Short mmCIF file of C-alpha atoms in Angstrom, two decimals:
data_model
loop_
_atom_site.label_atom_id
_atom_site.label_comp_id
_atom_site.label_asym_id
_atom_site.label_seq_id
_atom_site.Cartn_x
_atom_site.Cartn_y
_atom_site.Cartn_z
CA UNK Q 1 -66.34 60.31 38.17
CA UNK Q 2 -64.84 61.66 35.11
CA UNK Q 3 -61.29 60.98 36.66
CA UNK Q 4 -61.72 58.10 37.87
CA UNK Q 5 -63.27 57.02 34.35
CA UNK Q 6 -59.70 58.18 32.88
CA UNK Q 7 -57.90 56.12 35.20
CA UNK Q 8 -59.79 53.20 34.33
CA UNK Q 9 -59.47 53.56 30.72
CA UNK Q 10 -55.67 54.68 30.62
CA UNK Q 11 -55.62 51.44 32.39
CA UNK Q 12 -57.20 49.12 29.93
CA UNK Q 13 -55.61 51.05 26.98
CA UNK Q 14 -52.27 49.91 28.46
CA UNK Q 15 -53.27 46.44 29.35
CA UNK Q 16 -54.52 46.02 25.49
CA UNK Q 17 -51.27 47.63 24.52
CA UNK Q 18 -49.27 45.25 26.40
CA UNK Q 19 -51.19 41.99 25.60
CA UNK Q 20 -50.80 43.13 21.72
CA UNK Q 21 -47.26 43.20 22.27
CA UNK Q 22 -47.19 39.97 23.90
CA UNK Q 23 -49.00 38.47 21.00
CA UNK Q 24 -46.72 40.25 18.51
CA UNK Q 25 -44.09 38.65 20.05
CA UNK Q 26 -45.81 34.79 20.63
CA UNK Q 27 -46.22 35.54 16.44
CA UNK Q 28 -42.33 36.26 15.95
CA UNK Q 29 -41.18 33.66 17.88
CA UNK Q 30 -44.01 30.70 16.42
CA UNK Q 31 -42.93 32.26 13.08
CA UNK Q 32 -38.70 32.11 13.33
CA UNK Q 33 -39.49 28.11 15.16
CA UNK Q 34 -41.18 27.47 11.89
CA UNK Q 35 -38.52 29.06 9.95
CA UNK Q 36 -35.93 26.77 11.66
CA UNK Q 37 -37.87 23.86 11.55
CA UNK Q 38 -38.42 24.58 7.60
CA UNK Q 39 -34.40 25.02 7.33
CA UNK Q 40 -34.00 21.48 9.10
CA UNK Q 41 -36.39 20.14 7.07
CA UNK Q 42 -34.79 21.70 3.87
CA UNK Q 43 -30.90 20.28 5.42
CA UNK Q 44 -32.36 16.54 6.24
CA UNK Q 45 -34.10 16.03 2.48
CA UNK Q 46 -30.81 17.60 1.01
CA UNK Q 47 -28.46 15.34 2.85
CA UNK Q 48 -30.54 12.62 2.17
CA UNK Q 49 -30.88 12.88 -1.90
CA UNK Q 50 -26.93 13.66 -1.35
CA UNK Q 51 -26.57 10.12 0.19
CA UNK Q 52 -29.12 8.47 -1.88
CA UNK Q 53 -26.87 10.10 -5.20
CA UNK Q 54 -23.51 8.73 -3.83
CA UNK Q 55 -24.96 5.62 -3.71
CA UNK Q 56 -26.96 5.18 -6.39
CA UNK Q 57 -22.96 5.89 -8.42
CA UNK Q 58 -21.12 3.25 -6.42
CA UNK Q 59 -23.62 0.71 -7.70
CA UNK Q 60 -23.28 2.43 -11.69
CA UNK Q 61 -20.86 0.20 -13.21
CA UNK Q 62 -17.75 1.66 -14.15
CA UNK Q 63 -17.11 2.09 -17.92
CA UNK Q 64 -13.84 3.90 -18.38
CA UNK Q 65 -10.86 2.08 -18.28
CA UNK Q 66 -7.85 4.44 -16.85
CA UNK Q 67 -4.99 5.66 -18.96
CA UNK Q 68 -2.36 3.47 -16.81
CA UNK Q 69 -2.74 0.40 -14.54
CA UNK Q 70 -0.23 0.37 -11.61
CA UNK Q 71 1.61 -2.66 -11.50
CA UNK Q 72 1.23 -5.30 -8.80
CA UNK Q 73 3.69 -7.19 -6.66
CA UNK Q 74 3.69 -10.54 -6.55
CA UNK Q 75 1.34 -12.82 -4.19
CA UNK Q 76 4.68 -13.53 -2.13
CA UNK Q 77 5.31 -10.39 -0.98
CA UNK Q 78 1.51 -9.58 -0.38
CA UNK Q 79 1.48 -12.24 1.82
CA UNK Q 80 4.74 -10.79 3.28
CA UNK Q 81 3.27 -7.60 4.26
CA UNK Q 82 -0.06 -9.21 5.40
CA UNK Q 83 2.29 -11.17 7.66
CA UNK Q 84 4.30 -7.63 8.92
CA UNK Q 85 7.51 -9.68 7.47
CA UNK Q 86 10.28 -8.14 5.91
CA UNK Q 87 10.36 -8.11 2.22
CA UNK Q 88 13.05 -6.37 -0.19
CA UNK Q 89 12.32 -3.12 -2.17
CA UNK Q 90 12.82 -4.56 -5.15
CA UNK Q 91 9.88 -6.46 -5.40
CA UNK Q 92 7.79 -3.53 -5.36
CA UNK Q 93 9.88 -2.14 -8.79
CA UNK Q 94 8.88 -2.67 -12.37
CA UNK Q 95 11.20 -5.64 -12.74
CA UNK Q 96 9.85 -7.25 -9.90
CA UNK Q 97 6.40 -6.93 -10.44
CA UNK Q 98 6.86 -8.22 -14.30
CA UNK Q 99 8.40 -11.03 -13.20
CA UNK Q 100 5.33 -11.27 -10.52
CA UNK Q 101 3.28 -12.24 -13.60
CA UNK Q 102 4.54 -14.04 -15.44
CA UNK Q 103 5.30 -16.42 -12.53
CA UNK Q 104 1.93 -16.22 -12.05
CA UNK Q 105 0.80 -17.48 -15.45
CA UNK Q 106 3.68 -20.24 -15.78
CA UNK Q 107 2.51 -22.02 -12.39
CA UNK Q 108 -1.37 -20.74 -12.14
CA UNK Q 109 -2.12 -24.57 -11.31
CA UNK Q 110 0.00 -24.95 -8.17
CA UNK Q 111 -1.10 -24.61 -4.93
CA UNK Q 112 0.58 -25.03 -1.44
CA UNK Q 113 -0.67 -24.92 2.21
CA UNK Q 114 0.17 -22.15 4.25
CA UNK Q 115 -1.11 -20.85 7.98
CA UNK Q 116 -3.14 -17.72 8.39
CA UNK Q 117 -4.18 -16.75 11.73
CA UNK Q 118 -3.48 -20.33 13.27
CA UNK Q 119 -5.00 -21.87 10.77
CA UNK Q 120 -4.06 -23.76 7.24
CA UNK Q 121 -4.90 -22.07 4.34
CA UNK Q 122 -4.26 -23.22 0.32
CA UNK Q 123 -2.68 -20.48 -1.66
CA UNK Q 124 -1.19 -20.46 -4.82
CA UNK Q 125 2.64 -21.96 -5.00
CA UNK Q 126 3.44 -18.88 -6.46
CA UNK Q 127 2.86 -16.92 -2.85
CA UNK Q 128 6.09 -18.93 -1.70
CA UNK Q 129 7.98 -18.57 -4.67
CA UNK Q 130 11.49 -16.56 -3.43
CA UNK Q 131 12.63 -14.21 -6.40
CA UNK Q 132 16.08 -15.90 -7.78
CA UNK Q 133 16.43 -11.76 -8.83
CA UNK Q 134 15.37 -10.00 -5.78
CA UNK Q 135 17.95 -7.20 -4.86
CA UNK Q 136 19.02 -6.50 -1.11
CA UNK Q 137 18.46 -2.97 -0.35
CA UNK Q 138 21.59 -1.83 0.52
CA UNK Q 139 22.54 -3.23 -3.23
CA UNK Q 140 20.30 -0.25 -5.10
CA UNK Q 141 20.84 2.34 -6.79
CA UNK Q 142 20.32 5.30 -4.05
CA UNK Q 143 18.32 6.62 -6.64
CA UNK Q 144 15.71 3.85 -7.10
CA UNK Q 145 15.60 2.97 -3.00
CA UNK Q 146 14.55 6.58 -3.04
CA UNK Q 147 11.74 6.02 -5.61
CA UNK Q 148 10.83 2.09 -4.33
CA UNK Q 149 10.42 3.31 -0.49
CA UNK Q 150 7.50 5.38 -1.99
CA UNK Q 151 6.20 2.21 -3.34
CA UNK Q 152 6.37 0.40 -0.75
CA UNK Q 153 4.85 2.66 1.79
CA UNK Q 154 1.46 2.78 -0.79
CA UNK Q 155 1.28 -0.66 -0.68
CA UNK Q 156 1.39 -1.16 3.21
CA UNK Q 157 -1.69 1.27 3.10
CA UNK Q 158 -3.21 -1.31 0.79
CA UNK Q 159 -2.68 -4.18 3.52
CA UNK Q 160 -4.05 -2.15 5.99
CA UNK Q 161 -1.14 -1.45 8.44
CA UNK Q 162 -1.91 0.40 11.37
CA UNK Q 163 -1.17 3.78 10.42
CA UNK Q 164 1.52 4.30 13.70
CA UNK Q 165 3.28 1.78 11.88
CA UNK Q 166 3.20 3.48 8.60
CA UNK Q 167 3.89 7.05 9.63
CA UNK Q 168 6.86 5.71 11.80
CA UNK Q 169 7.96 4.13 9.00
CA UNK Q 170 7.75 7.52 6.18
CA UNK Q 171 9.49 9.60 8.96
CA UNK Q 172 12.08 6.71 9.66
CA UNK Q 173 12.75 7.63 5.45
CA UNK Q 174 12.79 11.16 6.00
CA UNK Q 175 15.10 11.03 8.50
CA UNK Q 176 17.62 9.05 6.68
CA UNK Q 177 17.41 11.21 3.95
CA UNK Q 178 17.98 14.47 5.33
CA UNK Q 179 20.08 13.37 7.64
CA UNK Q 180 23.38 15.35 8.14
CA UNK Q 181 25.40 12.22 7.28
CA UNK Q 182 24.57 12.73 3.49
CA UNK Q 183 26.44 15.92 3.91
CA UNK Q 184 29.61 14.84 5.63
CA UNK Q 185 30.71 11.14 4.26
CA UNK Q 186 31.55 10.14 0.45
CA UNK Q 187 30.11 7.20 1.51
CA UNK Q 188 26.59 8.64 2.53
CA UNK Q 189 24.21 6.50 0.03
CA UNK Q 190 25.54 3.37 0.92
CA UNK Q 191 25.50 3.96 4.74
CA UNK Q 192 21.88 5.33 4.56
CA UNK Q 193 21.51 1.97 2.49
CA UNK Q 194 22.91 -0.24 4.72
CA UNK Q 195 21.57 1.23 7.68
CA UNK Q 196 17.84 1.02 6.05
CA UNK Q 197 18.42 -2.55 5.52
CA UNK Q 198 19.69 -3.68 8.96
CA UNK Q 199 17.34 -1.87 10.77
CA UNK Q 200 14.20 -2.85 8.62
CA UNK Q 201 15.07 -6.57 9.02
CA UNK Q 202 15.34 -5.99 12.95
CA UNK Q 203 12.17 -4.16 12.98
CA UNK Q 204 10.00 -6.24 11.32
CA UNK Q 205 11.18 -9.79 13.02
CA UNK Q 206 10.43 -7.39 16.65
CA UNK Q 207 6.99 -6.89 15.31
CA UNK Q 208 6.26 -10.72 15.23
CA UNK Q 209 7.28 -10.54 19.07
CA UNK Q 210 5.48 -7.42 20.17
CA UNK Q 211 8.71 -5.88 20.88
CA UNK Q 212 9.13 -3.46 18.05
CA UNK Q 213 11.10 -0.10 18.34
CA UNK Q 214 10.26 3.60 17.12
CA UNK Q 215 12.28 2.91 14.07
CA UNK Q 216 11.46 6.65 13.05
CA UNK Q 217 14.65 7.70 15.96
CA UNK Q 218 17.75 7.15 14.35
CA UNK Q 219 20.44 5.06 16.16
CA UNK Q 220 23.49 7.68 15.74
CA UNK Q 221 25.49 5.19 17.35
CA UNK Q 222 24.85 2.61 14.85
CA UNK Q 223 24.60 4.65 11.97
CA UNK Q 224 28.35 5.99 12.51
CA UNK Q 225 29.87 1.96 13.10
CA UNK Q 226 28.10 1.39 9.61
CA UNK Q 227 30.18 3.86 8.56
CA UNK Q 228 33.47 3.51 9.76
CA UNK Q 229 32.57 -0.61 8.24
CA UNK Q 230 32.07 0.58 5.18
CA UNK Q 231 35.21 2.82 5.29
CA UNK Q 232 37.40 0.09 6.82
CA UNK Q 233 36.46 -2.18 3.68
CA UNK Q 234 37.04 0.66 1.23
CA UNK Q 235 40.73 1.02 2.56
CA UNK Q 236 41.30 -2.76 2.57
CA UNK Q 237 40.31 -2.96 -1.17
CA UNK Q 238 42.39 -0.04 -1.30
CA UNK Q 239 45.54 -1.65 0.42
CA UNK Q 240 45.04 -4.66 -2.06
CA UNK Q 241 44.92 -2.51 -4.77
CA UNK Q 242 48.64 -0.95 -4.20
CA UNK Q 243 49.81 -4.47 -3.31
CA UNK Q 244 48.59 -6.34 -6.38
CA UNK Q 245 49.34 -3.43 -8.70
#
């Protein structure tokens, strides 16, 4: 009897054992799944006072007024890049955005019909108004094409190109300017100018047609006829040089 008794008891100690360790675990695990909900809890109200704070200082007006405005170009070449037309660099410079207002104040009260989308929109006359001192590319200073392409690429950001457009466009830059020819012809800035402008005008009337080119791959064919052009007229001024001298 005693035996058996032992048996028996050994037997319920280690069931009691065993169901207190069961319970000691049901108690970690109900305790870490309140821990992690807690956490969650903790992340959601964070992330929403976070949102509710960004918000609540887009609708604060703004008081400062910054240290510099940029200067804007004018309506016409706006409506240029809205349009994926070609436009010259030079109405993105100081000069041309200066003259961008006051054009705008001297004919504020004209207005002209234009077509957006397929349909006829009025705009101000002053979106069709041609600069009479626009520069063509190629006739920059290398200097300020280098500082005006910068310009220019902000601004198509600003119309909301597509942004295949734009990068093919900053590495179409990049490439001209590091490209070998800079190294091996006199004539290197006005090539890379010429070249910019030919190209630019071909790409942008291809866009209009859905037929546009990676412009970012330089034509090496192209790029050395431009070239030899521009060395051909250099030796013809040349020639009339000696001859009228």
């Amino acid at each position: 009897l005693t035996q058996s008794w032992m048996v028996g008891h050994n037997q319920r100690v280690n069931e009691w054992n065993q169901n207190r360790e069961w319970e000691l675990a049901d108690a970690v695990e109900a305790n870490q799944a309140r821990a992690a909900q807690e956490d969650e809890a903790q992340v959601q109200q964070e992330a929403k006072e976070e949102k509710e704070r960004i918000e609540s200082e887009k609708k604060k007006p703004k008081m400062n007024v910054g240290d510099s405005i940029s200067p804007h170009p004018s309506q016409y070449a706006v409506q240029k890049l809205n349009n994926f037309k070609y436009i010259e660099l030079w109405y993105f410079s100081l000069d041309g955005c200066k003259e961008a207002l006051c054009t705008a104040h001297s004919v504020a009260d004209d207005f002209g019909l234009t077509r957006v989308d397929d349909q006829l929109a009025i705009c101000p006359a002053y979106a069709f108004k041609v600069s009479k001192s626009a520069t063509a590319d190629h006739d920059l200073p290398f200097s300020t094409f280098l500082h005006l392409k910068n310009l220019f690429l902000m601004q198509l950001n600003k119309a909301k190109w597509p942004q295949t457009h734009i990068d093919a466009l900053s590495l179409f830059f990049w490439h001209l300017e590091n490209h070998s020819i800079c190294n091996n012809s006199d004539l290197r800035d006005l090539v890379v100018l010429h070249y910019t402008s030919w190209v630019c005008q071909d790409w942008h009337d291809r866009l209009k047609w859905d037929e546009a080119f990676n412009i970012a791959i330089i034509n090496e064919t192209l790029l050395r006829s431009i070239n030899k052009e521009l060395w051909d007229k250099v030796h013809l001024q040349n020639l009339a040089t000696v001859c009228f001298s």
